[in-house]
Short mmCIF file of N, CA and C and ligand atoms in Angstrom, two decimals:
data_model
loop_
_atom_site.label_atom_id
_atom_site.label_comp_id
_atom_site.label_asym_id
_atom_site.label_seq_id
_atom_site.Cartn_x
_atom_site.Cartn_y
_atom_site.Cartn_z
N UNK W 1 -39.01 -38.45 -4.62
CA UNK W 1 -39.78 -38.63 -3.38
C UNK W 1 -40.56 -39.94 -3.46
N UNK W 2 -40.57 -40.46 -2.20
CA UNK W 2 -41.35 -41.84 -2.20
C UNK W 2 -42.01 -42.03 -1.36
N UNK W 3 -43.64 -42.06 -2.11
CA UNK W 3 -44.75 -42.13 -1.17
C UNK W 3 -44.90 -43.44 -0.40
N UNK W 4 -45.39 -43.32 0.76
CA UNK W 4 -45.18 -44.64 1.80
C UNK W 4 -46.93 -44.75 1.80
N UNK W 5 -47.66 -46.01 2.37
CA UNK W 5 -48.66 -45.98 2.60
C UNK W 5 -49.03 -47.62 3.13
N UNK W 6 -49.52 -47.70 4.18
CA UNK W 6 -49.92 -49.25 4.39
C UNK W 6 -51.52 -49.09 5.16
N UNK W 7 -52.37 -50.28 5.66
CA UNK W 7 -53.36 -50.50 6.50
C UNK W 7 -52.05 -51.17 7.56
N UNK W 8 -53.01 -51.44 8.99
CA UNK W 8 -53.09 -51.79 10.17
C UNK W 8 -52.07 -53.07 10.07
N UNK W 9 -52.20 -53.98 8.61
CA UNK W 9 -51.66 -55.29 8.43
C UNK W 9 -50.49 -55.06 8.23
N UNK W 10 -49.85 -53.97 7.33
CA UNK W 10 -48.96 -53.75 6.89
C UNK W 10 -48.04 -52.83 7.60
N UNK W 11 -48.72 -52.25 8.55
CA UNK W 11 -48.17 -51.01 9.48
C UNK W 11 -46.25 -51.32 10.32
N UNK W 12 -46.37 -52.71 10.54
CA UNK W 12 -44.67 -52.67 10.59
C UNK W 12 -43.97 -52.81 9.78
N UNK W 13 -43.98 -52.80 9.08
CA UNK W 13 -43.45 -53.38 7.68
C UNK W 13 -43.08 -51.65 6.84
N UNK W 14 -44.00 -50.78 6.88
CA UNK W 14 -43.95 -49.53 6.84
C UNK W 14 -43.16 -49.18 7.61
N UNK W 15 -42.94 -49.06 8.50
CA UNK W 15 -42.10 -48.61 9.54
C UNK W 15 -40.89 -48.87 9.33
N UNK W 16 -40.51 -50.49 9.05
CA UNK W 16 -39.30 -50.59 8.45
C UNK W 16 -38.55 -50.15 7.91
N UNK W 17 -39.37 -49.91 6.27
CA UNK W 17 -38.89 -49.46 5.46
C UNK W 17 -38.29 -48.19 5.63
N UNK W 18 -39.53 -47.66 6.31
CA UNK W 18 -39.21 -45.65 6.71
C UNK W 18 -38.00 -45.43 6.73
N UNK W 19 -37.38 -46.52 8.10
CA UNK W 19 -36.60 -46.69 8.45
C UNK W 19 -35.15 -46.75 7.77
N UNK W 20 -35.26 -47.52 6.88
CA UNK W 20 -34.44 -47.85 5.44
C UNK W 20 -34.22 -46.68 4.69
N UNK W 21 -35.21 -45.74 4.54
CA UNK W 21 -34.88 -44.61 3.76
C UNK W 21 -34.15 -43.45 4.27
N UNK W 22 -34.73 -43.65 5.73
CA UNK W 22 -33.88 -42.33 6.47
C UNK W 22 -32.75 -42.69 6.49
N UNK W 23 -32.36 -43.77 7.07
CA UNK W 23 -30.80 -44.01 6.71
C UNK W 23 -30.11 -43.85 5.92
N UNK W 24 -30.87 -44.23 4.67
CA UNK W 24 -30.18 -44.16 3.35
C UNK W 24 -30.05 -42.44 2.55
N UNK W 25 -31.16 -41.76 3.29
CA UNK W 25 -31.28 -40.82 3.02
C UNK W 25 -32.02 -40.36 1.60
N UNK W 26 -32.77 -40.92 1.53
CA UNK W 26 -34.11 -41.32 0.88
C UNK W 26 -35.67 -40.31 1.09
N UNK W 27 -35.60 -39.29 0.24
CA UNK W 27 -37.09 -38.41 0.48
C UNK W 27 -38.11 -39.60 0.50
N UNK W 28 -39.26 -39.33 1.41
CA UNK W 28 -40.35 -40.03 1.87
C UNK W 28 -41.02 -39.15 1.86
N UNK W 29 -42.56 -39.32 1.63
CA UNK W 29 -43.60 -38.92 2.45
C UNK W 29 -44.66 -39.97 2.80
N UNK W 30 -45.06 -39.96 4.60
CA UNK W 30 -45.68 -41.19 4.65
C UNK W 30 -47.42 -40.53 4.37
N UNK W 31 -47.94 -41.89 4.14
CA UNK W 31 -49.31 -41.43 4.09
C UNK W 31 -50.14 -41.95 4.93
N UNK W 32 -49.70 -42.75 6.18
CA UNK W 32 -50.32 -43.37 6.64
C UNK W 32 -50.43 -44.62 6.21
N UNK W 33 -51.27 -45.59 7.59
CA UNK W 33 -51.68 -45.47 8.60
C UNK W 33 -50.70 -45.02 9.40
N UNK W 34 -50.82 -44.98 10.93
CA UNK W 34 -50.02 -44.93 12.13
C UNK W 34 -50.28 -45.43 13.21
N UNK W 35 -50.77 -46.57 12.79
CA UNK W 35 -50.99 -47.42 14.03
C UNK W 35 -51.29 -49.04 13.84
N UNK W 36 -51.30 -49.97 14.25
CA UNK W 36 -51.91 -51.42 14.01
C UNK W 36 -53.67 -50.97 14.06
N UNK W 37 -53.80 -50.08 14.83
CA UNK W 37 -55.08 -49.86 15.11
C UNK W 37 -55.87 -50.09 13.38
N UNK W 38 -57.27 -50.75 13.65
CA UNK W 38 -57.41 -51.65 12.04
C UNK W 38 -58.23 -50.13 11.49
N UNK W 39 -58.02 -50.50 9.80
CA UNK W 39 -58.27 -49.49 9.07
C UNK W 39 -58.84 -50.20 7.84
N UNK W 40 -59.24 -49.33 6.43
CA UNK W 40 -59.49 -49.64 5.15
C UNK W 40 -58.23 -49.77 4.90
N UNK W 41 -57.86 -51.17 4.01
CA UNK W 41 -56.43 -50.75 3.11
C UNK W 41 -56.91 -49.70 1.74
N UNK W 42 -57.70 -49.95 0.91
CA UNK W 42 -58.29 -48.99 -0.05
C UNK W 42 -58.22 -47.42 0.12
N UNK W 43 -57.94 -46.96 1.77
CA UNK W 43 -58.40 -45.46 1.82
C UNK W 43 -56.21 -45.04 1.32
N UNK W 44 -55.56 -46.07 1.88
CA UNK W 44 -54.07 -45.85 1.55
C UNK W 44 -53.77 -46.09 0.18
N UNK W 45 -53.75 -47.40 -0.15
CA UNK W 45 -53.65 -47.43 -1.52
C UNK W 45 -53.87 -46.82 -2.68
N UNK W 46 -55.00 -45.64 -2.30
CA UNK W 46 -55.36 -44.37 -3.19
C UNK W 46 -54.55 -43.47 -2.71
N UNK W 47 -54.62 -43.21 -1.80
CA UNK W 47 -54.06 -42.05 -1.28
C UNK W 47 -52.18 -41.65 -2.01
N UNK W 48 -51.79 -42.88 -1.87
CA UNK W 48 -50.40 -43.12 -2.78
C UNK W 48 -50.56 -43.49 -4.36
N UNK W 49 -51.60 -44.00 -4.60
CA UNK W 49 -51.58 -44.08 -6.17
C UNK W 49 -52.20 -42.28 -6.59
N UNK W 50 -52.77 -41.51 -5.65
CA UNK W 50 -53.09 -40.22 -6.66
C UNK W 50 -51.63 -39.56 -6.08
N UNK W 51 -50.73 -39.75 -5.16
CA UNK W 51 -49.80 -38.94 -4.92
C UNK W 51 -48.79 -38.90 -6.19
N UNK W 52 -48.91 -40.14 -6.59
CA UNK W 52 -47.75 -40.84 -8.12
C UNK W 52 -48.62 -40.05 -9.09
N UNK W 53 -49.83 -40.05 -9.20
CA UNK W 53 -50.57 -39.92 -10.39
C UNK W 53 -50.55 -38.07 -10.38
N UNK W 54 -50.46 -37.52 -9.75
CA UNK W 54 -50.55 -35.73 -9.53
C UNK W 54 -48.67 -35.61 -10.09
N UNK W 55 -48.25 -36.64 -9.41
CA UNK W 55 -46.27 -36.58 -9.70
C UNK W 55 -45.88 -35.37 -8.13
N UNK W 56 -46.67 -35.86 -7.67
CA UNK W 56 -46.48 -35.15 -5.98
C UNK W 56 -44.97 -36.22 -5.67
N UNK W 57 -45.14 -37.03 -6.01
CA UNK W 57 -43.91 -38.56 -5.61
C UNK W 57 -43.85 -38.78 -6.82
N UNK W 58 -42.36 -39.44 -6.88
CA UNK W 58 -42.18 -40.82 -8.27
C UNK W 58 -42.30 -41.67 -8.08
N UNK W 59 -42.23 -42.71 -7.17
CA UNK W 59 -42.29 -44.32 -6.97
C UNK W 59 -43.37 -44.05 -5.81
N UNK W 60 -43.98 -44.78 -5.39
CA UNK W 60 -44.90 -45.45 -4.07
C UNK W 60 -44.23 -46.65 -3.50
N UNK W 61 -44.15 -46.75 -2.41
CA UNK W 61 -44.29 -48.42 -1.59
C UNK W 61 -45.50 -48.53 -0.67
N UNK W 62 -46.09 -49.60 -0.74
CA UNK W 62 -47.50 -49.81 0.02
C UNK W 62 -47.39 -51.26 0.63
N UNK W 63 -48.20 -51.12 1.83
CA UNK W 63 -48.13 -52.88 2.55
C UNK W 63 -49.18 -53.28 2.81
N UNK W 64 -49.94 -54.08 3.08
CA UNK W 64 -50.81 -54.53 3.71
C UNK W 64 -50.59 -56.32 4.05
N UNK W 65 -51.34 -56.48 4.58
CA UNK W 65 -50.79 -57.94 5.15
C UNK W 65 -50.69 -59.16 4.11
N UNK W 66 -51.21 -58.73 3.03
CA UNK W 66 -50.79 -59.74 1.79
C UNK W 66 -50.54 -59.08 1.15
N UNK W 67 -50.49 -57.63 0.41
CA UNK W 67 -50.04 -56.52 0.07
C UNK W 67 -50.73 -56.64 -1.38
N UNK W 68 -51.99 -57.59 -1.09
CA UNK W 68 -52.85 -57.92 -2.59
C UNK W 68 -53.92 -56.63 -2.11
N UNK W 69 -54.85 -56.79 -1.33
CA UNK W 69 -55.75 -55.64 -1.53
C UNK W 69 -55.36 -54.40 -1.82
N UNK W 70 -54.28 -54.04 -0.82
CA UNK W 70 -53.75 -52.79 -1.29
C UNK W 70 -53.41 -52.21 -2.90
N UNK W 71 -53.20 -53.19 -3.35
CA UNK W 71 -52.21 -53.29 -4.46
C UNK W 71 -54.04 -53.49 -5.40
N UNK W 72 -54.63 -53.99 -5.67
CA UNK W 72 -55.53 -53.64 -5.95
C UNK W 72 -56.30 -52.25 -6.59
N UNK W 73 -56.32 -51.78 -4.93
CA UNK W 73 -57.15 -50.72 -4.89
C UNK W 73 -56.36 -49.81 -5.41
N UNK W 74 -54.55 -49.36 -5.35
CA UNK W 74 -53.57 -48.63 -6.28
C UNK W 74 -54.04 -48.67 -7.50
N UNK W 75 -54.11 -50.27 -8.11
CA UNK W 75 -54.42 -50.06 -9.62
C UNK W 75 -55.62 -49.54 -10.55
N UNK W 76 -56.34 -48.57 -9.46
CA UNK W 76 -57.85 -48.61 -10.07
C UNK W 76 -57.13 -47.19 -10.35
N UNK W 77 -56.32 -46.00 -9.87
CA UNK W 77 -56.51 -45.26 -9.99
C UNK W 77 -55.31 -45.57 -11.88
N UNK W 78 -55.69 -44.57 -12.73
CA UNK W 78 -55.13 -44.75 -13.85
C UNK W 78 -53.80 -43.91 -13.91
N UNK W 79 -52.48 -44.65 -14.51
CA UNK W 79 -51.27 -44.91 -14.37
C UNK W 79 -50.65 -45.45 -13.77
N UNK W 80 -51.39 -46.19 -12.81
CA UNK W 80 -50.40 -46.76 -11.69
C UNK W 80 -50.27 -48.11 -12.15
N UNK W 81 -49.55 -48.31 -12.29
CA UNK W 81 -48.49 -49.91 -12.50
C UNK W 81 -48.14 -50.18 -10.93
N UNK W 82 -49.11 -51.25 -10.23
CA UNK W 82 -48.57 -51.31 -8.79
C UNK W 82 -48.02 -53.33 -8.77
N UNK W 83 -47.09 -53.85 -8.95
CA UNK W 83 -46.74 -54.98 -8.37
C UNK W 83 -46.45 -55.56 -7.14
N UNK W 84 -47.19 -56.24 -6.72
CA UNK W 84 -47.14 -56.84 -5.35
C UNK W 84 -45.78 -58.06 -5.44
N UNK W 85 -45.32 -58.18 -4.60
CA UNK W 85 -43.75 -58.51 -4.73
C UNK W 85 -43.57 -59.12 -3.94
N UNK W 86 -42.98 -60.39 -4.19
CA UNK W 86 -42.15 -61.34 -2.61
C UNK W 86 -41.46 -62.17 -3.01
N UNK W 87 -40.66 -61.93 -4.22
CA UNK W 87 -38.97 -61.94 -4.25
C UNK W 87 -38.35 -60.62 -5.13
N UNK W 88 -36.99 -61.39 -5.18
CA UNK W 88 -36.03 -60.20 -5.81
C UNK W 88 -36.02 -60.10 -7.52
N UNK W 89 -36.23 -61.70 -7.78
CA UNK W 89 -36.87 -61.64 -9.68
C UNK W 89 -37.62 -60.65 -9.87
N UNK W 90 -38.75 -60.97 -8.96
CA UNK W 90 -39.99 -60.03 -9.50
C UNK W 90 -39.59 -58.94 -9.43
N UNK W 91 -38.59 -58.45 -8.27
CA UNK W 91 -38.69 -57.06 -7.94
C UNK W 91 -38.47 -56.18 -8.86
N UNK W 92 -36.80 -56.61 -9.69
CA UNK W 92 -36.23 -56.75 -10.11
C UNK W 92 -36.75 -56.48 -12.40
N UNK W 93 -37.78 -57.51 -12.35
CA UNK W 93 -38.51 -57.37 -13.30
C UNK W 93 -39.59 -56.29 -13.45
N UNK W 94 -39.91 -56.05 -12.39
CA UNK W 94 -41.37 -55.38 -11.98
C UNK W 94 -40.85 -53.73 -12.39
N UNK W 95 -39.94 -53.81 -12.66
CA UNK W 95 -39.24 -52.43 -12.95
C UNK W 95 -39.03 -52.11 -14.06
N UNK W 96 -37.79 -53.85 -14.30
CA UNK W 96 -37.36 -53.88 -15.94
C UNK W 96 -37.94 -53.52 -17.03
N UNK W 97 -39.40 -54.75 -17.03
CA UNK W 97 -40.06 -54.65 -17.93
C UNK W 97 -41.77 -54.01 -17.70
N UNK W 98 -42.31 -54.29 -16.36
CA UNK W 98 -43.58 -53.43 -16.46
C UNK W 98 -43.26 -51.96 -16.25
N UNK W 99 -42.03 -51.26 -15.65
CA UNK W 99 -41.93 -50.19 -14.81
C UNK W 99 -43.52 -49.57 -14.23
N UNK W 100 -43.13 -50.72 -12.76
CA UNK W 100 -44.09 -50.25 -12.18
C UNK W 100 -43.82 -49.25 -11.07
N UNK W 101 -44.78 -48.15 -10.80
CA UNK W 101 -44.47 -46.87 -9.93
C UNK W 101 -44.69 -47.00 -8.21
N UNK W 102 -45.20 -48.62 -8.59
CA UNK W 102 -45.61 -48.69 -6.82
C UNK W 102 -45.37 -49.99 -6.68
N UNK W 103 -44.52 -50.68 -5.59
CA UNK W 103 -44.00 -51.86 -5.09
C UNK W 103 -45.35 -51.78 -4.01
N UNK W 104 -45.84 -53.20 -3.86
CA UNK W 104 -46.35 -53.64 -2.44
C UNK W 104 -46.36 -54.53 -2.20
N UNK W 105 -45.96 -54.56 -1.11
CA UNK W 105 -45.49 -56.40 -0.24
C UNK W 105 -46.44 -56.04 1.13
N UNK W 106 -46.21 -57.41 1.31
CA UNK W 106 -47.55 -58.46 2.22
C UNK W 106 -46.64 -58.72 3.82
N UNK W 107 -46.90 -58.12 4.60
CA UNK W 107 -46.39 -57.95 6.28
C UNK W 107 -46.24 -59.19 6.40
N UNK W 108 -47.74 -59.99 6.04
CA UNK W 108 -47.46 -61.38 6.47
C UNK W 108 -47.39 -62.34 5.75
N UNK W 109 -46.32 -62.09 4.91
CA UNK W 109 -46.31 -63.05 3.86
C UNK W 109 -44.65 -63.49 3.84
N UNK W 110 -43.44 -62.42 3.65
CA UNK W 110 -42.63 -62.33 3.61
C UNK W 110 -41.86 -61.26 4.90
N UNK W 111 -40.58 -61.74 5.18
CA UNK W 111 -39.78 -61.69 6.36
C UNK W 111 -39.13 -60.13 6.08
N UNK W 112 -39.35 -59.63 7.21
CA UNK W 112 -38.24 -57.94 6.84
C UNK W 112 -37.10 -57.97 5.66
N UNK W 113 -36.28 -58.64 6.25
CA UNK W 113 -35.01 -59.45 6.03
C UNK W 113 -35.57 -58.87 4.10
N UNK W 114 -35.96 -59.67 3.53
CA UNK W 114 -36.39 -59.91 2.26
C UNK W 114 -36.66 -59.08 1.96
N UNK W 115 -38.34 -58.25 2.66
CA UNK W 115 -38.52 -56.99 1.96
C UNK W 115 -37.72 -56.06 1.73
N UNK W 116 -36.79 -55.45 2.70
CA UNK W 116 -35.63 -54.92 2.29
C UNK W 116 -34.81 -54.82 0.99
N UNK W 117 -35.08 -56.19 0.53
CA UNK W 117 -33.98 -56.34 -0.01
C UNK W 117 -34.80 -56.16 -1.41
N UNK W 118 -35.93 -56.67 -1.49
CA UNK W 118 -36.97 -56.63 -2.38
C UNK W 118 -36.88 -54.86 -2.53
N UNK W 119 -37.03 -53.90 -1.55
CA UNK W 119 -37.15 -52.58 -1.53
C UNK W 119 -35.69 -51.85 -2.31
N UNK W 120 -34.58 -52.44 -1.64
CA UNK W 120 -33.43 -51.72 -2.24
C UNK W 120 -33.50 -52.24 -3.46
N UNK W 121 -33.55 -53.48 -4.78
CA UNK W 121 -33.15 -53.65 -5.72
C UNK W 121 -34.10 -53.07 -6.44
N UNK W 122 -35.82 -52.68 -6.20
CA UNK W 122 -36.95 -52.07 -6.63
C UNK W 122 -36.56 -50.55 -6.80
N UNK W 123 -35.86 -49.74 -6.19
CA UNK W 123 -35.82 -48.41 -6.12
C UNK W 123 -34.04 -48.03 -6.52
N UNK W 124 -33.58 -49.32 -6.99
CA UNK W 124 -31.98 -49.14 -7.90
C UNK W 124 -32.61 -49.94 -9.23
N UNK W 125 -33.68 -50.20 -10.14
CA UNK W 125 -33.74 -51.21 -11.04
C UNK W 125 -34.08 -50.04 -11.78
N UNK W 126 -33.77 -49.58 -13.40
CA UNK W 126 -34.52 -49.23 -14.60
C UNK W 126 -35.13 -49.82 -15.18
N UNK W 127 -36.21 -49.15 -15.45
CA UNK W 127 -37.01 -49.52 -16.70
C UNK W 127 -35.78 -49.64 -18.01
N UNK W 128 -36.56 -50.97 -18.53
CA UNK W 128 -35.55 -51.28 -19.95
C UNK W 128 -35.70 -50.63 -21.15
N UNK W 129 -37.28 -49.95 -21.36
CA UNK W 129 -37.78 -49.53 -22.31
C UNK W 129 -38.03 -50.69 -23.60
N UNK W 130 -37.93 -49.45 -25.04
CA UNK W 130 -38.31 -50.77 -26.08
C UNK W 130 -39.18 -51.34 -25.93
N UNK W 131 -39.03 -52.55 -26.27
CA UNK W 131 -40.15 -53.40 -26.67
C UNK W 131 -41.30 -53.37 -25.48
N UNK W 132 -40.70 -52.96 -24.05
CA UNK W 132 -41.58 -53.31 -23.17
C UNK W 132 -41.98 -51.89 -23.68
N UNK W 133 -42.23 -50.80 -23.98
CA UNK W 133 -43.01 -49.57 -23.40
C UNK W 133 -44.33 -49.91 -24.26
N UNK W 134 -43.93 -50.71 -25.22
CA UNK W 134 -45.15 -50.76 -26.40
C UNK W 134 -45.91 -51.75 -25.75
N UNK W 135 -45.91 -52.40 -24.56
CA UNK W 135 -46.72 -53.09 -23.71
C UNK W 135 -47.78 -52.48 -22.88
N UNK W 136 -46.95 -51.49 -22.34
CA UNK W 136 -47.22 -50.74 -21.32
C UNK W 136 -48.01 -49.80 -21.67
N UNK W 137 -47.66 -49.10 -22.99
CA UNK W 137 -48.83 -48.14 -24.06
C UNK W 137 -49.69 -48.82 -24.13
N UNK W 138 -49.97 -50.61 -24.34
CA UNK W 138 -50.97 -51.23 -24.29
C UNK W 138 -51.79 -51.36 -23.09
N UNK W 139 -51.31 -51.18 -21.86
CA UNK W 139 -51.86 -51.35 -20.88
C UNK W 139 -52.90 -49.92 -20.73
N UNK W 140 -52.26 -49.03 -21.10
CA UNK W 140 -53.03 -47.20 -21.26
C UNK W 140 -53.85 -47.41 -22.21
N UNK W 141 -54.02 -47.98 -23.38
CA UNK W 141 -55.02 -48.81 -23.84
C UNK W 141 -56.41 -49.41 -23.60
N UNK W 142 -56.10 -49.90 -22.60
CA UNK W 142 -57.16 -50.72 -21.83
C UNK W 142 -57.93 -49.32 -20.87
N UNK W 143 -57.01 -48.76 -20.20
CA UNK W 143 -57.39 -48.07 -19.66
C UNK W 143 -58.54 -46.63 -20.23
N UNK W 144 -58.16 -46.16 -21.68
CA UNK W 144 -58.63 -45.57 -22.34
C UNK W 144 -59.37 -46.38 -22.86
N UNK W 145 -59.90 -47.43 -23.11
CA UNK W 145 -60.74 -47.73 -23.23
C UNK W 145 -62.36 -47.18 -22.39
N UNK W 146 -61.64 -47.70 -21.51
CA UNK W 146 -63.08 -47.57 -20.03
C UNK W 146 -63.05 -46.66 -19.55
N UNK W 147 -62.54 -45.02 -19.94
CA UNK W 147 -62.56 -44.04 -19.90
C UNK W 147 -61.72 -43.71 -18.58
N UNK W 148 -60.47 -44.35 -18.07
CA UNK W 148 -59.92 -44.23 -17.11
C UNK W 148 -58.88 -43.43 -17.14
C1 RB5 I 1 -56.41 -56.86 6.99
O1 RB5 I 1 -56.82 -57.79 7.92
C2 RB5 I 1 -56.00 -57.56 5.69
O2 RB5 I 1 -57.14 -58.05 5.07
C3 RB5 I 1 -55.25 -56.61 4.79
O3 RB5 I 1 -54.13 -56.13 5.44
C4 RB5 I 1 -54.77 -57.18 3.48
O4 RB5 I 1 -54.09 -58.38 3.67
C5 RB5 I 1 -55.77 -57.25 2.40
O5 RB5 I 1 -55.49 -57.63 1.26
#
């Protein structure tokens, strides 16, 4: 299942995608917003990082109009590996080697066209494991540190 979630900035761009999954036939659940009408990106970006973090969903996608705040406010909650994305390297990598659980791209940053494409190679990419997980244990690290 793949949690959806954007603000007001990101709200077509969500839609898109939706779009992309039903076709493909792709479990979703959206989390909102539903409208351009303006909002917090922070109240979404949680809302999909505790959906990953409970394992209510496995992956997240989130938007917002640079798809940085959003992506942000995802990473406060602990486990979430969220990469903000606007090509297919990253996408691509963002899987390989961070396996991150939440893609978010920027409405107004990058063209449908792209995100798409950014979306399909993000949700076909494995994690490589190895050497990267002992990174990534490092990153839970940090986090246990500051009691997160
Ligand atoms: C909303 O205007 C905009 O600030 C938001 O969508 C996002 O780009 C924040 O990082």
């Amino acid at each position: 299942m793949i949690a959806l979630g954007s603000d007001h900035g990101g709200y077509n761009l969500k839609e898109t995608i939706k779009a992309y999954l039903e076709e493909n036939n792709i479990p979703y659940k959206d989390f909102g917003t539903n409208s351009t009408e303006s909002v917090d990106y922070p109240e979404f970006g949680q809302k999909v990082a505790e959906a990953i973090r409970s394992k209510e969903c496995e992956k997240g996608i989130i938007c917002c109009g640079t798809g940085i705040g959003i992506s942000i406010s995802a990473n406060k909650v602990p486990g979430i590996r969220c990469a903000v994305v606007s090509d297919t390297f990253s996408a691509q990598m963002s899987r390989e080697h961070n396996n991150a659980n939440i893609l978010a791209l920027g409405e107004r940053v990058i063209g449908q066209g792209l995100a798409l494409e950014i979306v399909k190679i993000w949700l076909n990419t494995q994690f490589a494991g190895d050497r990267h997980q002992r990174r990534i244990d490092k990153i839970t690290d940090i986090e246990k540190k500051y009691n997160r």
